[in-house]
GROMACS .gro file of C-alpha atoms in nm:
model
  257
    1MET     CA    1  -2.328  -0.569  -1.188
    2ALA     CA    2  -2.286  -0.305  -0.916
    3ARG     CA    3  -2.607  -0.182  -0.748
    4GLN     CA    4  -2.680   0.191  -0.776
    5ALA     CA    5  -2.772   0.386  -0.463
    6ASN     CA    6  -3.115   0.543  -0.408
    7LEU     CA    7  -3.057   0.913  -0.361
    8PRO     CA    8  -3.295   1.138  -0.160
    9ASP     CA    9  -3.579   1.329  -0.327
   10GLU     CA   10  -3.491   1.635  -0.116
   11SER     CA   11  -3.142   1.734  -0.008
   12PRO     CA   12  -3.067   1.682   0.360
   13ILE     CA   13  -2.778   1.931   0.339
   14ASP     CA   14  -2.837   2.226   0.577
   15ARG     CA   15  -2.670   2.547   0.461
   16ASN     CA   16  -2.715   2.700   0.804
   17HIS     CA   17  -2.534   2.411   0.976
   18PRO     CA   18  -2.196   2.496   1.132
   19ASP     CA   19  -2.028   2.205   0.944
   20ALA     CA   20  -1.895   2.276   0.599
   21LEU     CA   21  -2.104   2.144   0.306
   22TYR     CA   22  -1.840   1.885   0.208
   23ALA     CA   23  -1.827   1.760   0.565
   24GLN     CA   24  -2.203   1.718   0.575
   25LEU     CA   25  -2.200   1.529   0.247
   26ARG     CA   26  -1.906   1.315   0.359
   27ASN     CA   27  -2.096   1.221   0.677
   28LEU     CA   28  -2.416   1.149   0.485
   29LEU     CA   29  -2.240   0.915   0.245
   30ARG     CA   30  -2.041   0.751   0.525
   31GLY     CA   31  -2.364   0.690   0.710
   32MET     CA   32  -2.515   0.527   0.404
   33ILE     CA   33  -2.212   0.299   0.379
   34GLU     CA   34  -2.212   0.209   0.748
   35ARG     CA   35  -2.588   0.129   0.732
   36ARG     CA   36  -2.519  -0.071   0.416
   37GLU     CA   37  -2.756   0.138   0.211
   38LEU     CA   38  -2.440   0.155   0.001
   39ALA     CA   39  -2.279  -0.189   0.025
   40VAL     CA   40  -1.922  -0.299  -0.054
   41ASN     CA   41  -1.875  -0.308  -0.434
   42ASP     CA   42  -2.170  -0.076  -0.499
   43LYS     CA   43  -2.089   0.195  -0.748
   44LEU     CA   44  -2.113   0.550  -0.611
   45PRO     CA   45  -2.349   0.779  -0.812
   46SER     CA   46  -2.178   1.011  -1.052
   47GLU     CA   47  -2.065   1.360  -0.963
   48ARG     CA   48  -2.350   1.500  -1.167
   49GLU     CA   49  -2.607   1.286  -0.982
   50LEU     CA   50  -2.468   1.385  -0.642
   51VAL     CA   51  -2.466   1.753  -0.737
   52ALA     CA   52  -2.832   1.729  -0.840
   53ALA     CA   53  -2.940   1.522  -0.538
   54TYR     CA   54  -2.773   1.732  -0.271
   55GLY     CA   55  -2.772   2.078  -0.431
   56VAL     CA   56  -2.400   2.134  -0.388
   57SER     CA   57  -2.114   2.213  -0.623
   58ARG     CA   58  -1.881   1.962  -0.794
   59ILE     CA   59  -1.595   2.096  -0.577
   60THR     CA   60  -1.794   2.002  -0.263
   61VAL     CA   61  -1.869   1.656  -0.403
   62ARG     CA   62  -1.507   1.596  -0.496
   63GLN     CA   63  -1.380   1.705  -0.150
   64ALA     CA   64  -1.625   1.472   0.026
   65ILE     CA   65  -1.532   1.179  -0.199
   66LYS     CA   66  -1.160   1.243  -0.150
   67GLU     CA   67  -1.197   1.233   0.226
   68LEU     CA   68  -1.397   0.910   0.208
   69GLU     CA   69  -1.122   0.761  -0.014
   70ASN     CA   70  -0.860   0.863   0.241
   71LEU     CA   71  -1.072   0.701   0.516
   72GLY     CA   72  -1.094   0.375   0.318
   73TYR     CA   73  -1.468   0.391   0.248
   74LEU     CA   74  -1.435   0.449  -0.129
   75GLN     CA   75  -1.199   0.336  -0.402
   76THR     CA   76  -1.143   0.472  -0.752
   77ARG     CA   77  -1.125   0.203  -1.017
   78PRO     CA   78  -0.963   0.358  -1.326
   79GLY     CA   79  -1.198   0.357  -1.622
   80LYS     CA   80  -1.488   0.222  -1.415
   81GLY     CA   81  -1.586   0.474  -1.148
   82ILE     CA   82  -1.586   0.505  -0.771
   83TYR     CA   83  -1.692   0.204  -0.559
   84VAL     CA   84  -1.765   0.136  -0.198
   85THR     CA   85  -1.489  -0.071  -0.039
   86ALA     CA   86  -1.431  -0.238   0.297
   87PRO     CA   87  -1.227  -0.008   0.525
   88ALA     CA   88  -0.860  -0.088   0.470
   89PRO     CA   89  -0.681  -0.278   0.747
   90PHE     CA   90  -0.365  -0.143   0.897
   91TYR     CA   91  -0.062  -0.354   0.820
   92GLU     CA   92   0.169  -0.411   1.116
   93LEU     CA   93   0.534  -0.346   1.057
   94GLU     CA   94   0.738  -0.662   1.084
   95VAL     CA   95   1.094  -0.662   0.945
   96VAL     CA   96   1.119  -1.032   0.890
   97ARG     CA   97   0.770  -1.098   0.751
   98SER     CA   98   0.727  -1.092   0.376
   99PHE     CA   99   0.468  -0.888   0.188
  100THR     CA  100   0.303  -1.214   0.071
  101GLN     CA  101   0.275  -1.341   0.432
  102THR     CA  102   0.130  -1.012   0.554
  103ALA     CA  103  -0.129  -1.003   0.272
  104GLN     CA  104  -0.241  -1.361   0.328
  105ALA     CA  105  -0.265  -1.303   0.706
  106ASN     CA  106  -0.511  -1.023   0.633
  107ASN     CA  107  -0.713  -1.238   0.386
  108ARG     CA  108  -0.599  -1.029   0.087
  109LYS     CA  109  -0.472  -1.150  -0.248
  110PRO     CA  110  -0.104  -1.066  -0.298
  111GLY     CA  111   0.036  -0.998  -0.643
  112MET     CA  112   0.349  -0.872  -0.810
  113ARG     CA  113   0.478  -0.711  -1.124
  114LEU     CA  114   0.851  -0.736  -1.188
  115LEU     CA  115   1.013  -0.406  -1.283
  116LYS     CA  116   1.388  -0.490  -1.268
  117ALA     CA  117   1.599  -0.797  -1.176
  118GLU     CA  118   1.968  -0.762  -1.232
  119ILE     CA  119   2.319  -0.787  -1.085
  120VAL     CA  120   2.477  -0.450  -1.024
  121ARG     CA  121   2.789  -0.314  -0.861
  122ALA     CA  122   2.723  -0.184  -0.514
  123ASP     CA  123   2.788   0.179  -0.445
  124THR     CA  124   2.890   0.289  -0.096
  125GLU     CA  125   2.533   0.347   0.018
  126VAL     CA  126   2.440  -0.013  -0.063
  127ALA     CA  127   2.767  -0.183   0.017
  128ARG     CA  128   2.806  -0.046   0.369
  129PRO     CA  129   2.487  -0.191   0.525
  130LEU     CA  130   2.546  -0.521   0.341
  131SER     CA  131   2.898  -0.536   0.489
  132LEU     CA  132   3.047  -0.564   0.142
  133PRO     CA  133   3.326  -0.372  -0.036
  134THR     CA  134   3.223  -0.098  -0.269
  135GLY     CA  135   3.185  -0.242  -0.618
  136ALA     CA  136   3.083  -0.591  -0.502
  137GLU     CA  137   2.820  -0.772  -0.704
  138VAL     CA  138   2.472  -0.745  -0.559
  139VAL     CA  139   2.133  -0.853  -0.682
  140PHE     CA  140   1.884  -0.571  -0.731
  141LEU     CA  141   1.513  -0.645  -0.746
  142GLU     CA  142   1.250  -0.381  -0.811
  143ARG     CA  143   0.889  -0.495  -0.789
  144LEU     CA  144   0.543  -0.343  -0.785
  145ARG     CA  145   0.342  -0.521  -0.517
  146LEU     CA  146  -0.034  -0.561  -0.550
  147LEU     CA  147  -0.319  -0.624  -0.311
  148ASP     CA  148  -0.642  -0.754  -0.470
  149ASP     CA  149  -0.501  -0.645  -0.806
  150LEU     CA  150  -0.442  -0.285  -0.689
  151PRO     CA  151  -0.085  -0.146  -0.676
  152VAL     CA  152   0.023  -0.060  -0.322
  153VAL     CA  153   0.403  -0.073  -0.294
  154VAL     CA  154   0.705  -0.011  -0.506
  155GLN     CA  155   0.968  -0.231  -0.342
  156ARG     CA  156   1.341  -0.237  -0.404
  157ASP     CA  157   1.574  -0.501  -0.255
  158TRP     CA  158   1.955  -0.543  -0.261
  159PHE     CA  159   2.154  -0.845  -0.137
  160SER     CA  160   2.488  -1.006  -0.204
  161ALA     CA  161   2.495  -1.204  -0.527
  162SER     CA  162   2.704  -1.470  -0.352
  163LEU     CA  163   2.432  -1.516  -0.088
  164ALA     CA  164   2.183  -1.673  -0.331
  165PRO     CA  165   2.356  -1.793  -0.647
  166GLY     CA  166   2.120  -1.845  -0.942
  167ILE     CA  167   1.833  -1.653  -0.781
  168LEU     CA  168   1.777  -1.450  -1.097
  169ASP     CA  169   1.715  -1.772  -1.293
  170ILE     CA  170   1.387  -1.806  -1.102
  171ASP     CA  171   1.075  -1.680  -1.279
  172TRP     CA  172   1.014  -1.356  -1.095
  173THR     CA  173   0.701  -1.277  -1.302
  174VAL     CA  174   0.503  -1.526  -1.089
  175GLU     CA  175   0.238  -1.331  -0.898
  176ASN     CA  176   0.312  -1.453  -0.545
  177ARG     CA  177   0.686  -1.488  -0.566
  178SER     CA  178   0.827  -1.412  -0.218
  179LEU     CA  179   1.195  -1.315  -0.175
  180TYR     CA  180   1.204  -1.435   0.183
  181GLY     CA  181   1.026  -1.756   0.081
  182GLU     CA  182   1.299  -1.819  -0.180
  183PHE     CA  183   1.573  -1.734   0.070
  184GLU     CA  184   1.435  -1.990   0.315
  185ASN     CA  185   1.322  -2.270   0.083
  186ARG     CA  186   1.612  -2.261  -0.169
  187TYR     CA  187   1.908  -2.134   0.034
  188GLY     CA  188   1.822  -2.205   0.397
  189ILE     CA  189   1.851  -1.836   0.484
  190VAL     CA  190   1.606  -1.720   0.749
  191PRO     CA  191   1.587  -1.350   0.844
  192THR     CA  192   1.531  -1.336   1.217
  193ARG     CA  193   1.566  -0.972   1.313
  194GLY     CA  194   1.620  -0.631   1.167
  195GLN     CA  195   1.571  -0.261   1.190
  196SER     CA  196   1.329  -0.024   1.015
  197THR     CA  197   1.310   0.346   0.935
  198LEU     CA  198   0.967   0.484   0.856
  199SER     CA  199   0.925   0.821   0.686
  200ALA     CA  200   0.736   1.004   0.412
  201ARG     CA  201   0.825   1.205   0.104
  202LEU     CA  202   0.684   1.314  -0.231
  203ALA     CA  203   0.644   1.034  -0.482
  204SER     CA  204   0.871   1.034  -0.784
  205ASP     CA  205   0.713   1.049  -1.130
  206LEU     CA  206   0.764   0.670  -1.166
  207GLU     CA  207   0.619   0.590  -0.822
  208ALA     CA  208   0.318   0.816  -0.877
  209SER     CA  209   0.246   0.645  -1.211
  210LEU     CA  210   0.288   0.290  -1.077
  211LEU     CA  211   0.083   0.355  -0.761
  212GLN     CA  212  -0.190   0.547  -0.950
  213LEU     CA  213  -0.137   0.864  -0.746
  214GLU     CA  214  -0.212   1.210  -0.876
  215ARG     CA  215   0.094   1.435  -0.845
  216PRO     CA  216   0.203   1.598  -0.624
  217ALA     CA  217   0.144   1.305  -0.390
  218ALA     CA  218   0.307   1.173  -0.074
  219VAL     CA  219   0.419   0.814  -0.018
  220LEU     CA  220   0.515   0.638   0.301
  221THR     CA  221   0.866   0.504   0.288
  222LEU     CA  222   1.009   0.210   0.474
  223ASP     CA  223   1.386   0.137   0.473
  224GLN     CA  224   1.483  -0.195   0.631
  225ILE     CA  225   1.786  -0.407   0.702
  226ALA     CA  226   1.731  -0.778   0.785
  227TYR     CA  227   1.976  -1.009   0.962
  228ASP     CA  228   1.997  -1.384   1.013
  229ASN     CA  229   2.051  -1.549   1.346
  230HIS     CA  230   2.430  -1.517   1.303
  231ASN     CA  231   2.393  -1.137   1.271
  232HIS     CA  232   2.486  -1.148   0.906
  233THR     CA  233   2.300  -0.900   0.678
  234VAL     CA  234   2.048  -1.077   0.457
  235ASN     CA  235   1.917  -0.787   0.254
  236ILE     CA  236   1.838  -0.416   0.255
  237SER     CA  237   1.515  -0.284   0.114
  238ALA     CA  238   1.352   0.048   0.032
  239ALA     CA  239   0.979   0.060  -0.024
  240ALA     CA  240   0.735   0.336  -0.122
  241TYR     CA  241   0.380   0.267  -0.003
  242HIS     CA  242   0.046   0.406  -0.124
  243PRO     CA  243  -0.059   0.616   0.174
  244THR     CA  244  -0.422   0.498   0.191
  245ARG     CA  245  -0.425   0.151   0.028
  246TYR     CA  246  -0.154   0.017   0.257
  247PRO     CA  247  -0.148   0.213   0.583
  248LEU     CA  248   0.125   0.094   0.817
  249SER     CA  249   0.093   0.050   1.192
  250LEU     CA  250   0.334   0.000   1.480
  251ARG     CA  251   0.244  -0.216   1.775
  252GLN     CA  252   0.353  -0.060   2.107
  253SER     CA  253   0.347  -0.191   2.459
  254HIS     CA  254   0.446  -0.075   2.802
  255ARG     CA  255   0.622  -0.314   3.033
  256ARG     CA  256   0.660  -0.253   3.403
  257PHE     CA  257   0.982  -0.364   3.573
   0.00000   0.00000   0.00000
């Protein structure tokens, strides 16, 4: 059972302080978390309790909580409340590394929910990067990816049906099923390089529902093309990421010549 925090008898909020009330409350709660007065998996007191303890409005409480969620200190668990969480790691962008590998490398539990798995006819937008004629048969996979049972990515993949015959006969409802793992282990296909385009946009109705986002909400988008060591296209993918549960990072370096 989650431990409840001990709130102050008198509010430490200073109405004459230059910082806004929500910022003061945010910093107070963050300090409690960093000092482990509120530990990971502790349930945050209710809005009503925070309003009473700190003498602020519900709007102030909600703004402070929202900012702490965005910073990775708090996490809403639908139907249960708001809990303290370990600050989210940043996930380094690697074209040829699977979601499962990345999750495991960060000591997180990967999961998956299959949304669609079918053979479709490629339109021009899909056929061109796959180096296929328009109308060619391609496999389309749409999956909701999970980290520690929380939805973080809506991922869509396309690849030539002839590249991996019978791949849809595999049980894609298995939690940790990795597309790149299947490519390598069943078909001897190893993506070795690729290119990525990172952007952001508003979430669609479906994405917002799947990722538990309140609309209007933004998602990070990552479009990728992966190639094997013979420069043949392996697959193209389009992913929509939860902006705070799965923050992406790019490693940069400067080399002197």
